[in-house]
Coordinates of N, CA and C in Angstrom, one line a residue:
M20 N 129.8 86.7 138.5 CA 129.3 88.0 137.9 C 127.8 87.3 137.3
P21 N 127.0 87.8 137.2 CA 125.9 86.8 136.1 C 125.9 87.8 134.7
L22 N 125.6 87.9 134.2 CA 126.0 88.5 132.3 C 124.7 88.4 132.3
V23 N 124.6 90.3 131.8 CA 123.5 91.0 131.5 C 123.6 91.2 130.2
P24 N 122.6 90.9 129.1 CA 123.0 90.8 128.1 C 122.8 93.3 127.5
A25 N 124.2 93.5 126.7 CA 123.2 94.8 126.2 C 122.6 95.2 126.0
P26 N 122.0 96.2 125.7 CA 121.0 96.4 125.6 C 121.2 96.7 124.3
D27 N 119.4 96.3 123.7 CA 119.9 96.9 122.1 C 118.9 98.1 121.4
N28 N 120.0 98.5 121.6 CA 119.3 100.3 120.5 C 119.3 100.3 119.1
S29 N 118.9 98.8 118.4 CA 118.8 99.3 117.2 C 116.7 99.8 117.3
S30 N 116.0 99.7 117.9 CA 114.9 100.1 117.6 C 114.9 101.3 117.6
D31 N 115.6 101.7 118.8 CA 115.9 103.1 119.2 C 115.9 104.1 117.4
E32 N 117.1 103.3 117.7 CA 117.5 104.0 116.5 C 116.4 103.7 114.6
T33 N 116.0 102.9 115.0 CA 114.9 103.4 113.8 C 113.7 103.8 114.1
E34 N 113.5 104.1 115.4 CA 111.7 105.2 115.3 C 112.7 106.8 115.8
Q35 N 114.0 106.5 115.8 CA 114.4 108.9 115.7 C 114.6 108.9 114.3
S36 N 115.1 107.1 113.1 CA 115.5 107.6 111.7 C 113.5 108.4 111.8
P37 N 114.6 109.5 110.3 CA 112.8 109.8 109.6 C 112.0 108.9 108.8
L38 N 110.5 109.4 109.3 CA 109.8 108.2 108.0 C 109.4 108.6 106.8
P39 N 109.1 108.3 105.9 CA 108.9 108.4 104.8 C 107.0 109.5 105.3
S40 N 107.2 110.3 103.8 CA 106.1 111.0 103.9 C 104.7 110.7 103.2
L41 N 103.9 110.1 103.4 CA 102.7 109.1 103.1 C 101.3 110.1 102.3
S42 N 100.4 109.2 101.6 CA 99.2 109.8 101.7 C 98.6 108.8 102.1
V43 N 97.8 108.9 103.0 CA 96.9 107.7 104.2 C 95.7 108.1 104.3
L44 N 94.8 107.2 104.0 CA 93.2 106.8 103.4 C 93.3 106.0 104.9
L45 N 92.2 107.0 105.9 CA 91.9 105.8 106.7 C 90.3 106.3 106.7
V46 N 89.8 104.5 106.7 CA 88.8 104.5 106.6 C 88.0 104.5 107.4
E47 N 87.6 104.4 108.9 CA 87.4 104.6 110.2 C 85.7 105.3 110.0
D48 N 84.7 104.6 110.4 CA 83.6 105.2 110.7 C 83.5 105.6 111.8
N49 N 84.1 105.0 113.0 CA 84.0 105.5 114.7 C 84.8 106.9 115.2
P50 N 84.0 108.3 115.0 CA 84.6 109.7 115.8 C 85.6 109.3 116.1
V51 N 85.6 108.9 117.7 CA 87.1 108.7 118.3 C 88.1 107.4 118.0
N52 N 88.2 106.9 117.5 CA 89.1 106.0 116.8 C 89.6 106.7 115.9
Q53 N 88.3 107.3 114.7 CA 89.3 108.5 113.4 C 90.4 109.5 114.4
Q54 N 89.9 110.4 115.2 CA 90.2 111.1 116.2 C 92.2 111.0 116.4
I55 N 91.8 109.6 116.9 CA 92.9 109.2 117.4 C 94.0 109.1 116.2
A56 N 93.5 107.9 116.2 CA 94.7 107.5 114.7 C 94.9 108.6 113.5
E57 N 93.8 109.4 113.3 CA 94.3 111.0 112.9 C 95.3 111.7 113.4
A58 N 95.2 111.6 115.3 CA 96.4 113.1 115.6 C 97.8 111.5 115.5
F59 N 97.8 110.5 115.3 CA 98.9 109.4 115.4 C 99.3 109.7 114.5
L60 N 98.6 109.3 113.4 CA 99.3 109.5 111.8 C 100.2 110.8 111.4
T61 N 99.6 112.1 111.9 CA 99.8 113.6 111.8 C 100.5 113.6 112.4
K62 N 101.0 113.4 113.4 CA 101.5 113.9 114.4 C 103.2 112.8 113.6
L63 N 103.3 111.7 113.1 CA 103.9 110.8 112.5 C 104.1 111.4 111.1
G64 N 103.4 112.6 110.1 CA 103.9 112.7 109.2 C 103.6 113.0 108.0
Q65 N 102.6 112.5 108.7 CA 101.2 112.2 107.6 C 100.6 112.2 106.9
T66 N 100.1 112.9 105.3 CA 99.0 113.2 105.4 C 97.8 112.5 104.5
V67 N 96.8 112.9 105.9 CA 95.5 111.9 106.4 C 94.3 112.3 105.5
H68 N 93.7 110.9 104.9 CA 92.0 111.6 104.2 C 91.6 110.5 104.9
I69 N 89.8 110.6 105.2 CA 89.2 109.8 105.9 C 88.0 109.8 105.2
A70 N 88.1 108.7 105.3 CA 87.0 108.2 104.4 C 85.7 107.1 106.4
L71 N 84.5 107.7 105.4 CA 83.6 106.7 106.8 C 83.3 105.5 106.7
S72 N 83.5 104.6 105.3 CA 83.0 104.0 105.4 C 83.9 103.3 103.7
G73 N 83.2 102.0 103.5 CA 84.1 100.4 102.0 C 83.6 101.8 101.5
L74 N 82.3 102.4 100.9 CA 82.2 103.2 99.8 C 82.9 105.0 99.8
Q75 N 82.6 105.1 100.3 CA 83.9 106.2 100.8 C 84.7 105.9 100.4
A76 N 85.3 104.7 100.9 CA 86.6 104.5 100.7 C 87.4 104.4 99.5
L77 N 86.1 103.5 98.4 CA 85.9 103.5 96.2 C 85.8 104.9 96.0
D78 N 85.0 106.0 96.9 CA 85.3 107.0 96.2 C 86.3 107.8 95.6
A79 N 86.7 107.6 97.3 CA 88.2 108.5 97.7 C 89.2 108.3 96.6
M80 N 89.6 106.6 96.3 CA 89.9 106.2 95.6 C 90.2 106.6 93.9
Y81 N 89.2 106.7 93.9 CA 88.8 107.2 92.6 C 89.8 109.0 91.7
S82 N 89.2 109.7 93.7 CA 89.2 110.6 93.9 C 91.1 111.3 93.4
G83 N 91.8 110.4 94.6 CA 93.3 110.6 95.4 C 94.2 109.2 94.5
A84 N 95.2 110.1 95.0 CA 96.1 109.0 95.1 C 97.1 108.7 96.2
F85 N 96.4 107.5 96.4 CA 96.8 107.8 98.2 C 98.4 106.4 98.1
D86 N 98.7 106.9 99.0 CA 100.1 105.3 99.6 C 99.9 104.0 100.2
L87 N 98.9 104.7 101.5 CA 98.6 102.8 102.1 C 97.4 103.3 102.7
V88 N 96.8 102.8 102.6 CA 95.6 102.6 103.1 C 95.1 101.5 104.7
L89 N 94.8 102.0 105.7 CA 93.6 102.0 106.7 C 92.6 101.9 106.9
M90 N 92.1 100.2 107.1 CA 90.9 100.5 107.4 C 90.8 99.0 108.1
D91 N 89.5 100.3 108.8 CA 88.3 99.6 109.8 C 88.0 98.4 108.8
V92 N 87.1 96.7 109.8 CA 87.1 95.7 109.0 C 85.5 95.7 109.4
Q93 N 85.1 96.2 110.5 CA 83.6 96.3 110.1 C 83.1 97.5 110.5
M94 N 81.9 98.1 109.1 CA 81.4 99.3 109.3 C 80.2 99.6 108.7
P95 N 79.5 100.2 108.7 CA 77.9 100.4 107.4 C 78.4 100.5 106.4
E96 N 77.2 100.0 105.5 CA 77.1 100.1 104.1 C 78.0 99.6 102.8
M97 N 79.3 99.3 103.7 CA 79.9 98.5 103.0 C 81.7 98.5 104.4
D98 N 82.0 96.6 104.3 CA 82.9 96.8 105.5 C 84.4 96.6 104.9
G99 N 85.1 96.5 105.9 CA 86.6 96.3 105.4 C 86.8 95.0 103.9
I100 N 86.0 94.2 104.8 CA 86.1 92.5 104.0 C 86.1 92.9 102.4
S101 N 84.4 93.3 102.4 CA 83.9 93.7 100.7 C 84.6 94.9 100.1
A102 N 85.7 95.7 101.0 CA 85.8 97.0 100.0 C 86.9 96.6 99.9
T103 N 87.7 96.0 100.2 CA 89.4 95.3 100.1 C 89.2 95.1 98.4
P104 N 89.1 94.1 98.3 CA 88.9 93.5 96.6 C 88.8 94.3 95.8
A105 N 86.6 94.8 96.2 CA 87.1 95.5 95.6 C 87.7 96.9 95.1
I106 N 88.4 97.7 95.7 CA 89.6 98.2 95.2 C 90.9 97.9 94.9
K107 N 90.7 96.7 95.2 CA 91.4 95.9 94.6 C 91.8 96.2 92.8
L108 N 89.9 95.9 92.2 CA 89.6 95.7 90.8 C 89.7 96.8 90.6
L109 N 90.3 97.5 91.4 CA 90.0 99.3 90.0 C 90.5 99.2 88.7
D110 N 91.6 99.6 89.4 CA 92.8 98.5 88.4 C 94.1 98.9 88.6
P111 N 95.7 98.5 88.1 CA 96.7 97.7 88.7 C 97.2 98.8 89.5
E112 N 97.0 100.3 89.7 CA 97.8 100.9 90.8 C 97.1 100.7 92.0
A113 N 95.5 101.0 92.0 CA 94.6 100.4 93.3 C 95.6 99.1 94.0
A114 N 95.4 97.9 92.7 CA 95.6 97.3 93.3 C 97.5 97.0 94.6
R115 N 98.1 97.8 94.0 CA 99.2 98.0 94.4 C 99.7 98.9 95.9
I116 N 98.5 99.3 96.3 CA 98.5 100.4 97.1 C 98.3 99.4 98.4
P117 N 99.2 98.8 99.2 CA 98.6 98.5 100.3 C 97.9 98.5 101.6
I118 N 96.7 97.5 101.8 CA 95.3 98.1 102.5 C 96.0 97.1 103.7
I119 N 95.6 97.7 104.8 CA 95.6 97.3 106.4 C 94.7 97.2 107.1
A120 N 94.3 95.8 108.0 CA 93.1 95.7 108.5 C 93.8 96.7 109.9
M121 N 92.7 97.0 110.5 CA 92.2 97.8 111.8 C 91.0 97.3 112.3
T122 N 91.1 96.2 113.3 CA 89.9 95.5 114.1 C 91.2 95.2 116.1
A123 N 89.3 94.7 116.4 CA 89.7 94.8 117.6 C 89.7 93.0 117.5
N124 N 89.2 93.0 116.4 CA 88.6 91.2 116.4 C 90.1 90.3 115.5
V125 N 90.6 90.0 116.7 CA 92.1 89.1 116.3 C 91.9 87.7 115.9
S126 N 90.8 87.4 116.1 CA 90.5 85.5 116.3 C 91.4 85.1 114.9
D127 N 91.5 83.7 114.2 CA 92.4 83.8 113.8 C 91.7 83.5 112.7
E128 N 90.2 83.0 112.1 CA 89.1 83.6 111.2 C 89.3 84.5 110.8
D129 N 89.2 85.7 111.8 CA 89.3 87.1 111.3 C 90.5 87.5 110.6
R130 N 91.5 87.3 111.1 CA 92.8 87.1 110.2 C 93.0 86.8 109.1
T131 N 92.2 85.6 109.0 CA 92.2 85.0 107.3 C 91.0 85.4 106.8
A132 N 91.0 86.2 107.1 CA 89.4 86.7 106.5 C 89.5 88.1 105.9
C133 N 90.7 88.3 106.3 CA 91.8 90.5 106.1 C 92.1 89.4 104.7
L134 N 93.0 88.8 105.2 CA 94.2 88.3 104.2 C 93.7 88.1 103.1
E135 N 92.8 86.8 103.2 CA 91.8 85.9 101.7 C 91.2 87.5 101.3
A136 N 90.5 88.2 101.7 CA 90.1 89.7 101.1 C 91.0 90.6 100.3
G137 N 92.7 90.2 100.7 CA 93.6 90.8 100.0 C 94.5 92.1 100.4
M138 N 94.1 92.3 102.1 CA 94.4 93.0 103.1 C 95.8 92.3 103.6
E139 N 97.4 93.2 103.1 CA 98.8 93.3 103.4 C 98.3 92.7 104.9
G140 N 98.1 93.0 105.6 CA 98.4 93.2 107.3 C 97.3 93.4 108.0
V141 N 97.8 92.9 109.1 CA 96.1 93.0 110.6 C 96.0 93.9 111.5
E142 N 96.0 94.4 112.2 CA 96.4 95.5 113.0 C 95.3 95.1 114.4
I143 N 95.3 95.3 115.6 CA 94.8 95.2 116.5 C 94.6 97.2 116.7
K144 N 93.9 97.0 116.7 CA 93.1 98.6 117.3 C 92.4 98.7 118.6
P145 N 92.7 99.8 119.7 CA 93.5 101.1 118.4 C 95.2 101.0 118.3
M146 N 95.8 101.4 117.5 CA 97.0 100.8 117.3 C 97.8 102.6 117.5
P147 N 98.5 101.9 118.5 CA 99.5 102.9 119.5 C 100.5 103.7 118.2
L148 N 101.1 104.3 118.7 CA 101.5 105.5 117.8 C 102.9 104.9 117.5
S149 N 103.7 104.1 117.9 CA 104.4 103.0 117.6 C 104.0 101.8 116.7
G150 N 102.9 101.4 116.7 CA 102.2 100.2 115.7 C 102.7 100.9 114.8
Q151 N 101.9 102.2 114.4 CA 101.6 103.1 113.2 C 102.7 103.6 112.2
A152 N 103.8 103.3 113.4 CA 104.7 104.3 112.2 C 105.7 102.3 112.3
A153 N 105.4 101.8 112.4 CA 105.9 100.3 112.3 C 105.0 100.3 111.1
V154 N 103.6 100.2 111.2 CA 102.9 100.0 109.6 C 103.7 101.2 108.6
I155 N 103.5 101.8 108.9 CA 104.1 103.1 107.7 C 105.6 103.2 106.6
R156 N 106.4 102.3 108.1 CA 107.8 101.6 107.9 C 107.8 100.7 106.8
C157 N 107.0 99.9 107.3 CA 106.2 98.9 106.8 C 106.3 98.8 105.2
F158 N 105.2 99.3 105.2 CA 104.3 99.7 103.9 C 104.4 100.9 102.8
A159 N 105.5 101.6 103.4 CA 106.2 102.6 102.7 C 106.3 102.0 101.0
L160 N 105.2 103.1 99.6 CA 105.9 102.3 98.7 C 107.6 103.4 98.8
T161 N 108.1 102.4 97.8 CA 109.9 102.6 98.1 C 110.3 103.5 96.8
Q162 N 109.0 103.5 96.1 CA 109.5 105.2 94.5 C 108.1 105.7 94.6
T163 N 107.6 106.7 95.2 CA 106.1 107.5 95.1 C 106.4 108.1 94.1
D164 N 107.4 108.3 93.3 CA 107.1 108.2 91.9 C 106.1 108.4 90.6
D165 N 106.4 106.8 90.9 CA 104.8 105.5 90.6 C 103.7 105.5 91.0
R166 N 103.0 106.6 92.1 CA 102.6 106.5 91.7 C 101.1 107.2 90.6
V167 N 100.5 106.8 90.0 CA 99.6 107.4 89.1 C 98.9 108.4 89.6
D168 N 98.4 109.5 88.4 CA 97.4 111.0 89.2 C 96.3 109.9 88.9
P169 N 94.9 109.8 89.6 CA 93.6 109.6 89.2 C 93.6 109.7 88.0
D170 N 93.4 110.9 87.4 CA 92.9 111.2 86.3 C 93.5 111.1 85.1
Q171 N 94.6 110.2 85.3 CA 95.7 109.2 84.4 C 94.9 107.6 84.4
R172 N 94.4 107.3 85.6 CA 94.2 106.1 86.0 C 93.2 105.4 84.4
Q173 N 93.4 103.8 84.4 CA 92.7 103.3 83.0 C 91.3 103.6 83.6
S174 N 90.1 103.2 82.5 CA 89.3 103.6 82.7 C 88.1 101.9 83.1
G175 N 87.9 101.1 83.8 CA 87.6 99.6 83.3 C 86.5 99.6 82.8

């Protein structure tokens, strides 16, 4: 009689447990990709704010408190590789916020460039619902009360 491994239900339990509710800055210039990512994030119970470029992401970081940034890599005006270190240099609070690259380019060079720019992770897009849930679980801040209101940030 062949041995059959027991089913692994741990991922089912993880997927069914509630996700933390985060304020997510979605930085994406493509309208279709925006709509898909926003719909998935909303379905997962997240609050979504959209920026169309790295420059808009910088502006958004000044005016809002975010728990997570999902950053397209290739955008007009300022790409994700340039925007990430600029965001990390805003202030210590901004430096703590995880920035995850979303890219269709998955070469080792692209992954390395994202990580060297200061991104905490690289995800292939389009990112499925389960992928977004995994990112939220992985990078959720454990103490959301540590966030600083943008009006209380130190000026640099």
